[in-house]
């Protein structure tokens, strides 16, 4: 399993693997928001939590194609399915690698970008905490969405149509935690719900994704 | 003799074909009677005025929007477990019908909300949940369209129906956490008289029966079309292969 | 015609919009059913068999 994780990370991190592109995409989405909303600090700080969360959702989404697509095309996925490692473990490791190269780095740079959006000071630790516990769910749900649209022409758009609605509960709880902290309310309930949802997704999504992959490579 | 023999396409076509005319007639009768009664022969509500007439469309459509999804999920599960093709095709046939009912519920709700709440749209939990349900319907239909191999499409959409159901339900409760709304609670329950007065209740019941029948009729019709389409594809494939052999 | 008062727009709009949406759905279902049925009949006639 660690060998597979190392392989996934190496493939993503090598030149042209696209690890940076997800982050750059995250940065650009956030850069666009002041142009749409206006530069007033009050308006920006009001939309900052939601903006950062939606940017995180989109960055996860646009990088989903690298989860299974290349392995499906070159036949590695069939090899992985025949390997002694269960396909459920393979999808879990792949989703984990996706999170390590997408969700984790964007969690790390989110406070910096939040600064430009005038997020109130009290909310920073909660922003990092909410993203850290929430973004794994995005990668694991993304594995389900990516598996469903594997091998389709124009599959990328459909991946978004199918995956983004699955992100709604995570978005609601995760953004709520940050908004609550920014408004001086108690962010713990929302954060706890984000974490609970992530744990449930982490436990179940690999099984769903593996089942779907078996349909795809049958 | 078991219920499952109706899952045989030939048997299904025979029986549903026989039922169709009666279903159409019954649908038209119930829907027509319920709506005419509701529109022309019921008094105005003392608080909501004439807008209460929208209830004969809004509540049945909303009810069937959810029930259509549930039927779709059950049909998908039957396909996943027992591999009856009719079941998978019935799930596919139900999606556009459910999506249309969801849209009807949303539009009539907006038109009702404008005079009552002073706004076409509010991010109220019920409204939001229906919008989410609509998006799930659209995604489900898009996946059916996108996958060419029919067996694979049936399997993948069944998986999506299951995952989508879990997340539509989760969203329903997450949305409550996010915003408490304007919408009144369910207007119908077993002790319905307490919520909706008798004068409104009877035509509403008739209209709901009409919507249920309309759903059944349309799903049967669309399932029959899907089965014929499947058969047509098979014939074309065979003809194509014959042509290749001859050539 | 019942007296709808100030709410005529909302009520009539709701009935008209629902009628339109459901009408479109029914029309689509019926037309498509007819089209597919005819196509299948043609294909079966060509191959000299009839089942469904």
PDB file of N, CA, C and O in Angstrom, chain A residues 56-91:
ATOM      1  N   UNK A  56     -11.995  25.809  -2.899  1.00  0.00           N
ATOM      2  CA  UNK A  56     -11.434  24.498  -2.550  1.00  0.00           C
ATOM      3  C   UNK A  56     -12.194  23.382  -3.259  1.00  0.00           C
ATOM      4  O   UNK A  56     -11.598  22.449  -3.815  1.00  0.00           O
ATOM      5  N   UNK A  57     -13.527  23.496  -3.266  1.00  0.00           N
ATOM      6  CA  UNK A  57     -14.361  22.510  -3.964  1.00  0.00           C
ATOM      7  C   UNK A  57     -13.956  22.411  -5.438  1.00  0.00           C
ATOM      8  O   UNK A  57     -13.784  21.324  -5.990  1.00  0.00           O
ATOM      9  N   UNK A  58     -13.821  23.581  -6.065  1.00  0.00           N
ATOM     10  CA  UNK A  58     -13.538  23.598  -7.505  1.00  0.00           C
ATOM     11  C   UNK A  58     -12.134  23.053  -7.781  1.00  0.00           C
ATOM     12  O   UNK A  58     -11.929  22.321  -8.750  1.00  0.00           O
ATOM     13  N   UNK A  59     -11.161  23.407  -6.919  1.00  0.00           N
ATOM     14  CA  UNK A  59      -9.811  22.888  -7.140  1.00  0.00           C
ATOM     15  C   UNK A  59      -9.796  21.373  -7.033  1.00  0.00           C
ATOM     16  O   UNK A  59      -9.101  20.695  -7.788  1.00  0.00           O
ATOM     17  N   UNK A  60     -10.538  20.842  -6.061  1.00  0.00           N
ATOM     18  CA  UNK A  60     -10.614  19.385  -5.942  1.00  0.00           C
ATOM     19  C   UNK A  60     -11.235  18.800  -7.199  1.00  0.00           C
ATOM     20  O   UNK A  60     -10.767  17.801  -7.733  1.00  0.00           O
ATOM     21  N   UNK A  61     -12.297  19.446  -7.658  1.00  0.00           N
ATOM     22  CA  UNK A  61     -13.024  18.921  -8.814  1.00  0.00           C
ATOM     23  C   UNK A  61     -12.140  18.876 -10.058  1.00  0.00           C
ATOM     24  O   UNK A  61     -12.096  17.853 -10.754  1.00  0.00           O
ATOM     25  N   UNK A  62     -11.439  19.983 -10.345  1.00  0.00           N
ATOM     26  CA  UNK A  62     -10.708  20.029 -11.617  1.00  0.00           C
ATOM     27  C   UNK A  62      -9.504  19.090 -11.623  1.00  0.00           C
ATOM     28  O   UNK A  62      -8.968  18.798 -12.687  1.00  0.00           O
ATOM     29  N   UNK A  63      -9.080  18.617 -10.449  1.00  0.00           N
ATOM     30  CA  UNK A  63      -7.938  17.704 -10.421  1.00  0.00           C
ATOM     31  C   UNK A  63      -8.373  16.242 -10.343  1.00  0.00           C
ATOM     32  O   UNK A  63      -7.531  15.353 -10.295  1.00  0.00           O
ATOM     33  N   UNK A  64      -9.698  16.005 -10.355  1.00  0.00           N
ATOM     34  CA  UNK A  64     -10.169  14.624 -10.184  1.00  0.00           C
ATOM     35  C   UNK A  64      -9.778  13.719 -11.345  1.00  0.00           C
ATOM     36  O   UNK A  64      -9.652  12.506 -11.164  1.00  0.00           O
ATOM     37  N   UNK A  65      -9.612  14.296 -12.545  1.00  0.00           N
ATOM     38  CA  UNK A  65      -9.360  13.448 -13.707  1.00  0.00           C
ATOM     39  C   UNK A  65      -8.091  12.620 -13.541  1.00  0.00           C
ATOM     40  O   UNK A  65      -7.961  11.568 -14.130  1.00  0.00           O
ATOM     41  N   UNK A  66      -7.150  13.090 -12.705  1.00  0.00           N
ATOM     42  CA  UNK A  66      -5.913  12.323 -12.589  1.00  0.00           C
ATOM     43  C   UNK A  66      -6.051  11.133 -11.640  1.00  0.00           C
ATOM     44  O   UNK A  66      -5.143  10.305 -11.540  1.00  0.00           O
ATOM     45  N   UNK A  67      -7.197  11.020 -10.940  1.00  0.00           N
ATOM     46  CA  UNK A  67      -7.369   9.907 -10.009  1.00  0.00           C
ATOM     47  C   UNK A  67      -7.293   8.557 -10.726  1.00  0.00           C
ATOM     48  O   UNK A  67      -6.501   7.692 -10.365  1.00  0.00           O
ATOM     49  N   UNK A  68      -8.174   8.363 -11.716  1.00  0.00           N
ATOM     50  CA  UNK A  68      -8.256   7.057 -12.372  1.00  0.00           C
ATOM     51  C   UNK A  68      -8.010   7.105 -13.871  1.00  0.00           C
ATOM     52  O   UNK A  68      -7.746   6.084 -14.476  1.00  0.00           O
ATOM     53  N   UNK A  69      -8.171   8.292 -14.478  1.00  0.00           N
ATOM     54  CA  UNK A  69      -8.257   8.352 -15.927  1.00  0.00           C
ATOM     55  C   UNK A  69      -7.045   7.748 -16.634  1.00  0.00           C
ATOM     56  O   UNK A  69      -7.178   6.880 -17.485  1.00  0.00           O
ATOM     57  N   UNK A  70      -5.828   8.193 -16.257  1.00  0.00           N
ATOM     58  CA  UNK A  70      -4.643   7.681 -16.963  1.00  0.00           C
ATOM     59  C   UNK A  70      -4.461   6.186 -16.706  1.00  0.00           C
ATOM     60  O   UNK A  70      -4.129   5.437 -17.618  1.00  0.00           O
ATOM     61  N   UNK A  71      -4.709   5.775 -15.463  1.00  0.00           N
ATOM     62  CA  UNK A  71      -4.575   4.348 -15.150  1.00  0.00           C
ATOM     63  C   UNK A  71      -5.586   3.510 -15.921  1.00  0.00           C
ATOM     64  O   UNK A  71      -5.323   2.377 -16.307  1.00  0.00           O
ATOM     65  N   UNK A  72      -6.765   4.097 -16.143  1.00  0.00           N
ATOM     66  CA  UNK A  72      -7.801   3.398 -16.900  1.00  0.00           C
ATOM     67  C   UNK A  72      -7.374   3.273 -18.360  1.00  0.00           C
ATOM     68  O   UNK A  72      -7.516   2.216 -18.974  1.00  0.00           O
ATOM     69  N   UNK A  73      -6.799   4.367 -18.889  1.00  0.00           N
ATOM     70  CA  UNK A  73      -6.447   4.370 -20.307  1.00  0.00           C
ATOM     71  C   UNK A  73      -5.287   3.427 -20.619  1.00  0.00           C
ATOM     72  O   UNK A  73      -5.305   2.730 -21.621  1.00  0.00           O
ATOM     73  N   UNK A  74      -4.261   3.436 -19.754  1.00  0.00           N
ATOM     74  CA  UNK A  74      -3.091   2.605 -20.080  1.00  0.00           C
ATOM     75  C   UNK A  74      -3.186   1.192 -19.503  1.00  0.00           C
ATOM     76  O   UNK A  74      -2.224   0.421 -19.587  1.00  0.00           O
ATOM     77  N   UNK A  75      -4.319   0.858 -18.893  1.00  0.00           N
ATOM     78  CA  UNK A  75      -4.502  -0.511 -18.438  1.00  0.00           C
ATOM     79  C   UNK A  75      -3.961  -0.800 -17.043  1.00  0.00           C
ATOM     80  O   UNK A  75      -4.114  -1.914 -16.553  1.00  0.00           O
ATOM     81  N   UNK A  76      -3.325   0.187 -16.407  1.00  0.00           N
ATOM     82  CA  UNK A  76      -2.806  -0.067 -15.052  1.00  0.00           C
ATOM     83  C   UNK A  76      -3.930  -0.396 -14.082  1.00  0.00           C
ATOM     84  O   UNK A  76      -3.734  -1.123 -13.110  1.00  0.00           O
ATOM     85  N   UNK A  77      -5.118   0.154 -14.369  1.00  0.00           N
ATOM     86  CA  UNK A  77      -6.221  -0.076 -13.449  1.00  0.00           C
ATOM     87  C   UNK A  77      -6.627  -1.545 -13.441  1.00  0.00           C
ATOM     88  O   UNK A  77      -6.927  -2.111 -12.390  1.00  0.00           O
ATOM     89  N   UNK A  78      -6.595  -2.176 -14.612  1.00  0.00           N
ATOM     90  CA  UNK A  78      -6.873  -3.615 -14.667  1.00  0.00           C
ATOM     91  C   UNK A  78      -5.839  -4.389 -13.864  1.00  0.00           C
ATOM     92  O   UNK A  78      -6.166  -5.319 -13.136  1.00  0.00           O
ATOM     93  N   UNK A  79      -4.575  -3.965 -13.999  1.00  0.00           N
ATOM     94  CA  UNK A  79      -3.507  -4.627 -13.248  1.00  0.00           C
ATOM     95  C   UNK A  79      -3.731  -4.447 -11.751  1.00  0.00           C
ATOM     96  O   UNK A  79      -3.597  -5.396 -10.964  1.00  0.00           O
ATOM     97  N   UNK A  80      -4.098  -3.230 -11.367  1.00  0.00           N
ATOM     98  CA  UNK A  80      -4.338  -2.965  -9.946  1.00  0.00           C
ATOM     99  C   UNK A  80      -5.525  -3.786  -9.432  1.00  0.00           C
ATOM    100  O   UNK A  80      -5.530  -4.266  -8.293  1.00  0.00           O
ATOM    101  N   UNK A  81      -6.535  -3.957 -10.297  1.00  0.00           N
ATOM    102  CA  UNK A  81      -7.705  -4.714  -9.878  1.00  0.00           C
ATOM    103  C   UNK A  81      -7.371  -6.183  -9.675  1.00  0.00           C
ATOM    104  O   UNK A  81      -7.983  -6.860  -8.852  1.00  0.00           O
ATOM    105  N   UNK A  82      -6.363  -6.676 -10.435  1.00  0.00           N
ATOM    106  CA  UNK A  82      -5.981  -8.084 -10.306  1.00  0.00           C
ATOM    107  C   UNK A  82      -4.947  -8.308  -9.208  1.00  0.00           C
ATOM    108  O   UNK A  82      -4.687  -9.433  -8.827  1.00  0.00           O
ATOM    109  N   UNK A  83      -4.348  -7.215  -8.732  1.00  0.00           N
ATOM    110  CA  UNK A  83      -3.304  -7.350  -7.714  1.00  0.00           C
ATOM    111  C   UNK A  83      -3.918  -7.827  -6.403  1.00  0.00           C
ATOM    112  O   UNK A  83      -5.124  -7.744  -6.206  1.00  0.00           O
ATOM    113  N   UNK A  84      -3.075  -8.371  -5.504  1.00  0.00           N
ATOM    114  CA  UNK A  84      -3.611  -8.888  -4.242  1.00  0.00           C
ATOM    115  C   UNK A  84      -4.263  -7.799  -3.384  1.00  0.00           C
ATOM    116  O   UNK A  84      -5.110  -8.098  -2.546  1.00  0.00           O
ATOM    117  N   UNK A  85      -3.878  -6.549  -3.618  1.00  0.00           N
ATOM    118  CA  UNK A  85      -4.472  -5.456  -2.862  1.00  0.00           C
ATOM    119  C   UNK A  85      -5.932  -5.289  -3.284  1.00  0.00           C
ATOM    120  O   UNK A  85      -6.222  -5.200  -4.465  1.00  0.00           O
ATOM    121  N   UNK A  86      -6.896  -5.278  -2.329  1.00  0.00           N
ATOM    122  CA  UNK A  86      -8.292  -5.095  -2.744  1.00  0.00           C
ATOM    123  C   UNK A  86      -8.490  -3.733  -3.397  1.00  0.00           C
ATOM    124  O   UNK A  86      -7.818  -2.765  -3.051  1.00  0.00           O
ATOM    125  N   UNK A  87      -9.424  -3.682  -4.342  1.00  0.00           N
ATOM    126  CA  UNK A  87      -9.670  -2.452  -5.081  1.00  0.00           C
ATOM    127  C   UNK A  87     -10.141  -1.319  -4.151  1.00  0.00           C
ATOM    128  O   UNK A  87      -9.881  -0.146  -4.401  1.00  0.00           O
ATOM    129  N   UNK A  88     -10.807  -1.714  -3.065  1.00  0.00           N
ATOM    130  CA  UNK A  88     -11.230  -0.708  -2.085  1.00  0.00           C
ATOM    131  C   UNK A  88     -10.010   0.017  -1.520  1.00  0.00           C
ATOM    132  O   UNK A  88     -10.006   1.242  -1.375  1.00  0.00           O
ATOM    133  N   UNK A  89      -8.962  -0.750  -1.210  1.00  0.00           N
ATOM    134  CA  UNK A  89      -7.734  -0.142  -0.670  1.00  0.00           C
ATOM    135  C   UNK A  89      -7.072   0.721  -1.732  1.00  0.00           C
ATOM    136  O   UNK A  89      -6.552   1.798  -1.439  1.00  0.00           O
ATOM    137  N   UNK A  90      -7.096   0.253  -2.983  1.00  0.00           N
ATOM    138  CA  UNK A  90      -6.489   1.021  -4.063  1.00  0.00           C
ATOM    139  C   UNK A  90      -7.173   2.386  -4.190  1.00  0.00           C
ATOM    140  O   UNK A  90      -6.518   3.428  -4.251  1.00  0.00           O
ATOM    141  N   UNK A  91      -8.531   2.388  -4.183  1.00  0.00           N
ATOM    142  CA  UNK A  91      -9.229   3.670  -4.312  1.00  0.00           C
ATOM    143  C   UNK A  91      -8.950   4.550  -3.104  1.00  0.00           C
ATOM    144  O   UNK A  91      -8.771   5.763  -3.249  1.00  0.00           O
TER     145      UNK A  91
END
